[in-house]
Short mmCIF file of C-alpha atoms and ligand atoms in Angstrom, two decimals:
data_model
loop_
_atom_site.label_atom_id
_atom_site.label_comp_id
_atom_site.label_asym_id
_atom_site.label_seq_id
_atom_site.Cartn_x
_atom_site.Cartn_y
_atom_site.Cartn_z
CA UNK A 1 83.68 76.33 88.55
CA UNK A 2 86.47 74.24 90.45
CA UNK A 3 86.20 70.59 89.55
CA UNK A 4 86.45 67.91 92.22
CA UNK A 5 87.92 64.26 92.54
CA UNK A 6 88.12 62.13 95.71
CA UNK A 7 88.96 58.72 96.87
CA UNK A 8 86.36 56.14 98.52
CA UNK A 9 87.47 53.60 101.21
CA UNK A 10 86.80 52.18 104.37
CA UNK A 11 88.63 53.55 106.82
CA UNK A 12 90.40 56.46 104.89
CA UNK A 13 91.27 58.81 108.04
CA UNK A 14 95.31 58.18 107.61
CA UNK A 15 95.09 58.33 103.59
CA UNK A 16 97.55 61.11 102.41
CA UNK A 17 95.86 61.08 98.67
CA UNK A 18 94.79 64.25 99.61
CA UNK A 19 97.58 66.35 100.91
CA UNK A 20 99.54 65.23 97.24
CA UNK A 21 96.75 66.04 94.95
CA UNK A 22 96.16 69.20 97.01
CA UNK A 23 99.68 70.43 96.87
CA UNK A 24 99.76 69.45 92.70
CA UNK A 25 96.76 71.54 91.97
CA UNK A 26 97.78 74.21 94.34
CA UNK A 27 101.03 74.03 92.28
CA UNK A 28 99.91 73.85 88.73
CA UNK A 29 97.23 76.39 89.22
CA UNK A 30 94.33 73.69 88.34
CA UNK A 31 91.26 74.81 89.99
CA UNK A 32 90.31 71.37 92.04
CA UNK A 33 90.31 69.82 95.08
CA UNK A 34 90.45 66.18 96.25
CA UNK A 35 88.49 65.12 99.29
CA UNK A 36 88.85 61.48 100.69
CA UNK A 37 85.46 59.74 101.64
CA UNK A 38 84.92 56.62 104.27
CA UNK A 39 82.30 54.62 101.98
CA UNK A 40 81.43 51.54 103.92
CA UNK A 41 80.61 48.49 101.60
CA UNK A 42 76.66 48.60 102.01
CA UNK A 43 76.98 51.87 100.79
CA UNK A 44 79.72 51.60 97.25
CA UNK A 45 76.30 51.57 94.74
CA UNK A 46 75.03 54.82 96.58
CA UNK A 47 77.97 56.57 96.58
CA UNK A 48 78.78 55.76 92.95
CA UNK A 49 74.76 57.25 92.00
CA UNK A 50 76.47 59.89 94.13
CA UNK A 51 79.30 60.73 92.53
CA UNK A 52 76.89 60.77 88.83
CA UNK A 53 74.95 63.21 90.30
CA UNK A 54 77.13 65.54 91.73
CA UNK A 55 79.26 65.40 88.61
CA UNK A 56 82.46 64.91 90.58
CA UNK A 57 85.20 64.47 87.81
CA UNK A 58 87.55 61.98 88.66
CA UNK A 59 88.22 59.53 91.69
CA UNK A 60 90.60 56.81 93.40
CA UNK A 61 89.35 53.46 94.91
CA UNK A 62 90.86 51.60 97.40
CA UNK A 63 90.34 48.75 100.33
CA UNK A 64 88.27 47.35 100.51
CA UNK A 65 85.88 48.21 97.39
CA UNK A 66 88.79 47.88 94.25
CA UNK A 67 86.91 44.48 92.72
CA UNK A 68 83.48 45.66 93.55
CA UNK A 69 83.40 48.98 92.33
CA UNK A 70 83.58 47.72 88.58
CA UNK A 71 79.94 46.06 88.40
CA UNK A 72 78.72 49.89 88.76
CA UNK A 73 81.26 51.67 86.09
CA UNK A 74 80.48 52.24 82.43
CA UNK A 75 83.77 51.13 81.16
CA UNK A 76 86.42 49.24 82.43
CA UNK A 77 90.27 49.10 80.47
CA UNK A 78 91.52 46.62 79.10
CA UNK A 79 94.93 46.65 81.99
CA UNK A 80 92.28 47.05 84.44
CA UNK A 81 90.12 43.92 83.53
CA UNK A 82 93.34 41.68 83.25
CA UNK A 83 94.30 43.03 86.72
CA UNK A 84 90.70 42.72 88.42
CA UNK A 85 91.04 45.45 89.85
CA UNK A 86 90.27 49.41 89.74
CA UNK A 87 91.80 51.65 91.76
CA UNK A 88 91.10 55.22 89.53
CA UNK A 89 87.86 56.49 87.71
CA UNK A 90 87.58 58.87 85.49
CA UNK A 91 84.12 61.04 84.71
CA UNK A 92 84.47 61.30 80.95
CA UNK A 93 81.18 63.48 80.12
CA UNK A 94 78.97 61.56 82.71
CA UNK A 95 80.24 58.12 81.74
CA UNK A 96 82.34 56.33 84.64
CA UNK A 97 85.53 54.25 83.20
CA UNK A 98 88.05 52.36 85.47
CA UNK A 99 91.65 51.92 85.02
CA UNK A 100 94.40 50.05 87.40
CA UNK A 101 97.40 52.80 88.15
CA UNK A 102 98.87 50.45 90.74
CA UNK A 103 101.00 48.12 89.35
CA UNK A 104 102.44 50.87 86.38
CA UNK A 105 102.99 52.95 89.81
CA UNK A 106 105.33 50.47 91.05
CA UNK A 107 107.18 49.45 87.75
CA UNK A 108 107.37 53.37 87.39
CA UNK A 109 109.33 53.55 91.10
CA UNK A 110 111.36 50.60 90.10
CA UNK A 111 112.66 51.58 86.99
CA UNK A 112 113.69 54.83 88.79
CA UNK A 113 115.52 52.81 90.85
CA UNK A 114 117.01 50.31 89.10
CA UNK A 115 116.39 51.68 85.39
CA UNK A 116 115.13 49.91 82.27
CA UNK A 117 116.83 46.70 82.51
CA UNK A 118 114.94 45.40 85.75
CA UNK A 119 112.80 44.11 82.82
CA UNK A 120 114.83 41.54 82.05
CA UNK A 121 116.23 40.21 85.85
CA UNK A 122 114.98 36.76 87.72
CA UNK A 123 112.53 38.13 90.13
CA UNK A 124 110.73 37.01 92.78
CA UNK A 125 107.42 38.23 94.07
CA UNK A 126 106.63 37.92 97.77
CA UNK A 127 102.66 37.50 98.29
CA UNK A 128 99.77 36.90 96.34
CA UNK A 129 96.77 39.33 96.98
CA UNK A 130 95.12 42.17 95.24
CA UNK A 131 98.58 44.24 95.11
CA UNK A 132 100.61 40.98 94.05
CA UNK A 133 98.34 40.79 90.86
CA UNK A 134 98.28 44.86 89.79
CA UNK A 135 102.32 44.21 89.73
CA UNK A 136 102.38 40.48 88.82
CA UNK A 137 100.33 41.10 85.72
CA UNK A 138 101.53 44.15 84.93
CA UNK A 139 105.32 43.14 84.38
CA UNK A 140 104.06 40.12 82.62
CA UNK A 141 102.20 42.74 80.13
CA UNK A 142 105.32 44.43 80.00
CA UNK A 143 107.52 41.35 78.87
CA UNK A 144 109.33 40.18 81.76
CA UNK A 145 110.15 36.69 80.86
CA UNK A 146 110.31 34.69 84.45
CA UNK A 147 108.65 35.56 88.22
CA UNK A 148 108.41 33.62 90.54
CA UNK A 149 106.05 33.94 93.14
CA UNK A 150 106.21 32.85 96.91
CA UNK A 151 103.08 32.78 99.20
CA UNK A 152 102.06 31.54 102.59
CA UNK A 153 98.73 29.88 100.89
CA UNK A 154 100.79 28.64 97.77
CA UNK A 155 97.31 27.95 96.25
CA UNK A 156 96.80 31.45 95.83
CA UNK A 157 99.96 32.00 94.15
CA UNK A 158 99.16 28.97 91.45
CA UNK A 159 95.58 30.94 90.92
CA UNK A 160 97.29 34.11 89.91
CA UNK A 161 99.67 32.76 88.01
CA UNK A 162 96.76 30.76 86.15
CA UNK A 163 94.76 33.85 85.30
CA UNK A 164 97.72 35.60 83.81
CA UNK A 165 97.12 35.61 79.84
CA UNK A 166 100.45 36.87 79.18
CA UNK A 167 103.63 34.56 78.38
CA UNK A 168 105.61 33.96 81.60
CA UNK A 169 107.07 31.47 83.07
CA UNK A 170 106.38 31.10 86.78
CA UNK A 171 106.98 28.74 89.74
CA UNK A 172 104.58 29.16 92.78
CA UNK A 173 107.10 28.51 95.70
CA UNK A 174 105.85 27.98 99.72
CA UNK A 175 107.95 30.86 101.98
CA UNK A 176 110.09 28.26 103.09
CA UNK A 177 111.50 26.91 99.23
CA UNK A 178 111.97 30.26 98.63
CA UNK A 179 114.19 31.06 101.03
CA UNK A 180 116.70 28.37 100.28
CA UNK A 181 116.74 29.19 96.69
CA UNK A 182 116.97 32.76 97.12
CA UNK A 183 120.44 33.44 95.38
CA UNK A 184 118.59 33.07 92.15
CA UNK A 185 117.24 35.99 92.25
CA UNK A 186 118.51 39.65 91.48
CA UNK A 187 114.73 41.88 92.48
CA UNK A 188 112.50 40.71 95.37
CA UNK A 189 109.28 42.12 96.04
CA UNK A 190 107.40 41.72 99.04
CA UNK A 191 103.42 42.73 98.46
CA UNK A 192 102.47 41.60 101.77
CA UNK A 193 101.51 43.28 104.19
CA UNK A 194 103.64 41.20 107.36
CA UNK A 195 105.83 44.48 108.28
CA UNK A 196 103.46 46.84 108.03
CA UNK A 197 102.50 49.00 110.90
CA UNK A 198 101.57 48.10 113.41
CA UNK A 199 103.11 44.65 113.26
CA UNK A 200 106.46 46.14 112.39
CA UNK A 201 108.86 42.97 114.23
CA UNK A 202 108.00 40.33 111.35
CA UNK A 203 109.22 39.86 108.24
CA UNK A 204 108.06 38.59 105.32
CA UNK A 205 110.54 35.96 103.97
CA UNK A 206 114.03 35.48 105.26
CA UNK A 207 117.36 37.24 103.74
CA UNK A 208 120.41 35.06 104.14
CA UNK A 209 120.35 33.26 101.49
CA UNK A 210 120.07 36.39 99.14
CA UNK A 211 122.91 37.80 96.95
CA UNK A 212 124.67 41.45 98.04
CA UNK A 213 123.03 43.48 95.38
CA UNK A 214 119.54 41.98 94.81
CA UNK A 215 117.11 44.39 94.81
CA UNK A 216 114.55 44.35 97.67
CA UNK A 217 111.40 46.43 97.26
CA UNK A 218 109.13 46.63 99.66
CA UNK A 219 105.52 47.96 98.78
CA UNK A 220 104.64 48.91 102.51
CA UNK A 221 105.12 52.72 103.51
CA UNK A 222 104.02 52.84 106.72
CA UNK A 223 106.88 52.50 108.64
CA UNK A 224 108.52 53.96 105.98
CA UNK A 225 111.49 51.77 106.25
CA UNK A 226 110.41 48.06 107.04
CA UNK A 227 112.35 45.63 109.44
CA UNK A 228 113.20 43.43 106.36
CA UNK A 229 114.03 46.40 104.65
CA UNK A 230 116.49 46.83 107.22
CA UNK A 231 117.82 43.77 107.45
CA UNK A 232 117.99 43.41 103.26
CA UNK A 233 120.40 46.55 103.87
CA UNK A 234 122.52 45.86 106.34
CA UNK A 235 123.29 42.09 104.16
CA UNK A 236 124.17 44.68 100.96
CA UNK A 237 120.78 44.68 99.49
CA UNK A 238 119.31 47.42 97.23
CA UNK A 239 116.36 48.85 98.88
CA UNK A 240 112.96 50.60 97.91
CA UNK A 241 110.46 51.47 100.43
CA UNK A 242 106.50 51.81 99.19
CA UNK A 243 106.29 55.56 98.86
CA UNK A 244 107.06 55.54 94.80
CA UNK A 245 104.83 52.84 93.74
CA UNK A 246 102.30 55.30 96.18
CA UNK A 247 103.12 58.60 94.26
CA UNK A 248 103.45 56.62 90.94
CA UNK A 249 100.17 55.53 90.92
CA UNK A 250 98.61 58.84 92.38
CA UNK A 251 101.13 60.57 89.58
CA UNK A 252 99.28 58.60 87.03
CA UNK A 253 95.81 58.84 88.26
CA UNK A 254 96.38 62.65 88.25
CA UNK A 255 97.67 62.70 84.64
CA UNK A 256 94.51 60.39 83.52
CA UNK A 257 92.24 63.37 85.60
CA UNK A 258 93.55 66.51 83.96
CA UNK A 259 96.02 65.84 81.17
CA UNK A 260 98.85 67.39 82.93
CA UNK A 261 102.11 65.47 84.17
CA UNK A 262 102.37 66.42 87.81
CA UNK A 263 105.63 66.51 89.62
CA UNK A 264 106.58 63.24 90.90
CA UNK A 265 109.68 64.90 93.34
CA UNK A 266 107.00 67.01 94.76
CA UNK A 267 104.74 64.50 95.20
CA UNK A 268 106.97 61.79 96.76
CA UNK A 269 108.56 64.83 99.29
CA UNK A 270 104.91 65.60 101.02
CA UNK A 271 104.33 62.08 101.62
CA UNK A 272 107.58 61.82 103.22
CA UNK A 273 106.90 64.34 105.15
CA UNK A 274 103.70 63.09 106.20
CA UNK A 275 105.00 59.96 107.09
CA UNK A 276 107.37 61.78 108.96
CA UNK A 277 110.48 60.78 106.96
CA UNK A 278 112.75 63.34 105.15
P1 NAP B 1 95.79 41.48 100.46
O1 NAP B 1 95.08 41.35 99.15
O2 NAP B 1 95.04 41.27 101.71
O3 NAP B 1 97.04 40.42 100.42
C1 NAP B 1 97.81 40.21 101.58
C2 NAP B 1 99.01 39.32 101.27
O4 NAP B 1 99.82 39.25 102.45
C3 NAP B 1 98.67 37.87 100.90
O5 NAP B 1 99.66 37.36 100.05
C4 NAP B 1 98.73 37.18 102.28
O6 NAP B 1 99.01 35.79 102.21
C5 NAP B 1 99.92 37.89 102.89
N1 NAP B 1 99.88 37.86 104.35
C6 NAP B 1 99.08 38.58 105.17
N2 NAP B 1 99.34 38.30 106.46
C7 NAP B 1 100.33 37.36 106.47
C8 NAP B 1 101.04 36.68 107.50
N3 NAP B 1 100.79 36.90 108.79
N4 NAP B 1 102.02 35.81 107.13
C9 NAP B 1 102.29 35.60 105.83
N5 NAP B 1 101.65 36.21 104.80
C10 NAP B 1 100.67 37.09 105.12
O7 NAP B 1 96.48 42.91 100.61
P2 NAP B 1 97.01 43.89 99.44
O8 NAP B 1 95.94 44.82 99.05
O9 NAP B 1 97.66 43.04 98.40
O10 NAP B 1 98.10 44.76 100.24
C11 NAP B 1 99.29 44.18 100.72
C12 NAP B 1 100.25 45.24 101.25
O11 NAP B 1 100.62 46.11 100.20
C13 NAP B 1 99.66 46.13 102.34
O12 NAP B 1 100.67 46.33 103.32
C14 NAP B 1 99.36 47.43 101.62
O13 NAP B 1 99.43 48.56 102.48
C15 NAP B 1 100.48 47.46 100.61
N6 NAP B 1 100.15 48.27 99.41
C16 NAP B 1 100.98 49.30 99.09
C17 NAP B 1 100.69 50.07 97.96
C18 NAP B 1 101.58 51.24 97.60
O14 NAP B 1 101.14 52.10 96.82
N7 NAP B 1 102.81 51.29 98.08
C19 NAP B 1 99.58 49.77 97.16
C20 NAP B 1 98.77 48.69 97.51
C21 NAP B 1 99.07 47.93 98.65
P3 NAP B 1 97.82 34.71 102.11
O15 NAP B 1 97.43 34.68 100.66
O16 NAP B 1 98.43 33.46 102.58
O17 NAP B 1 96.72 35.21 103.00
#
């Protein structure tokens, strides 16, 4: 019998989880399908019972139910608990356990970039919210030694750079400090979401101060190439749209699901192409 897996958010209509999985088991000749479900709040503990009952093997989580979910897993991991967050469950013989996949999804698309040394550069993180802390605490895990982090409520950035039980050091900056300092750094990432579709004429923190070279990652995919992406280019930045730190952590949530690596090329093309990009 064909096992199933899922994703549960609110809304979920433009999600394209399930034209990658699809096209991975369709390609490895696993025998499952992935279905996306719109799971309004009121309804998360329901649709967990749900998903016990009808067995279904394996699912993603996202907006708006990432923190909530855990109160109604069996077992939450350890990267998962530091984070806060879980954004992939796997059934494990009836018992539900959590796991984060987002911010190893992005250091998994950097590092393709950029290779193994991005470890060790002066970076700067742009935003503070649920995405902010899957990659802030996950580099810190990792061993990056310094990462600063810049925020329109700077409070926010001082709280998750509080929780983080890993040794970093870490300044939280207003958008404005930032931006005169910004020569220090050699990877910015923006995590917020000013860019994103459909408020696609703002940026998220101001470029001419930056070195030609820095890396600029930008964890938004829809547009596929962002306006500060755009401008970070045409000053001689590096630039990274969202859609690997996307695949990467659907790559990984596929590998916890079945055991099998799945192809990452593959994966990233079809979302291209749903996005309409080549
Ligand atoms: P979130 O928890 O709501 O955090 C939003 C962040 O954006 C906060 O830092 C917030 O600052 C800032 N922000 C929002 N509107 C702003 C504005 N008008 N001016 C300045 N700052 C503003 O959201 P999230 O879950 O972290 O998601 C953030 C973005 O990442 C979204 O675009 C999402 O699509 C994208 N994302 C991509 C992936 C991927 O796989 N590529 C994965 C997850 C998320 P304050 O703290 O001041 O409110």
């Amino acid at each position: 019998m064909g096992k199933l897996f899922g994703l549960i958010g609110h809304p979920v209509g433009h999600s394209m989880s399930p034209f990658m999985h699809n096209d991975q088991f369709a390609n490895l000749g696993i025998d499952g399908h992935y279905h996306a479900f719109d799971v309004h709040p009121k309804d998360l503990e329901a649709a967990i019972q749900g998903i016990r009952v009808l067995g279904i093997s394996g699912f993603n989580i996202t907006i708006p139910h990432k923190v909530n979910v855990i109160q109604y897993l069996d077992e939450v991991d350890e990267e998962a608990k530091q984070i806060g967050a879980v954004n992939t469950v796997v059934n494990k013989n009836g018992k539900l356990i959590g796991y984060n996949t987002d911010g190893k999804g992005f250091v998994v698309s950097l590092m393709q970039l950029a290779g193994d040394s991005v470890l060790h550069k002066k970076m700067l993180l742009v935003g503070a919210g649920g995405a902010a802390r899957g990659i802030y605490i996950t580099l810190a895990r990792l061993g990056v030694q310094h990462i600063d982090i810049a925020n329109r409520t700077v409070e926010k950035a001082n709280e998750l750079i509080a929780s983080c039980s890993f040794p970093i050091t870490s300044n939280a900056l207003s958008i404005i400090e930032a931006e005169k300092n910004l020569f220090n750094y050699e990877i910015i990432i923006n995590t917020t979401s000013v860019g994103m579709s459909p408020q696609t004429g703002m940026i998220p923190i101001d470029l001419k101060n930056m070195k030609a070279g820095t890396i600029l990652s930008d964890i938004i995919y829809n547009p596929i190439e962002t306006k500060w992406l755009k401008l970070g280019r045409s000053l001689g930045g590096v630039v990274q749209n969202g859609v690997g730190m996307f695949v990467g952590q659907g790559a990984l949530a596929f590998e916890l699901w079945t055991g099998q690596k799945p192809d990452f090329k593959g994966m990233e093309k079809i979302v291209r192409t749903q996005l309409g990009g080549n």
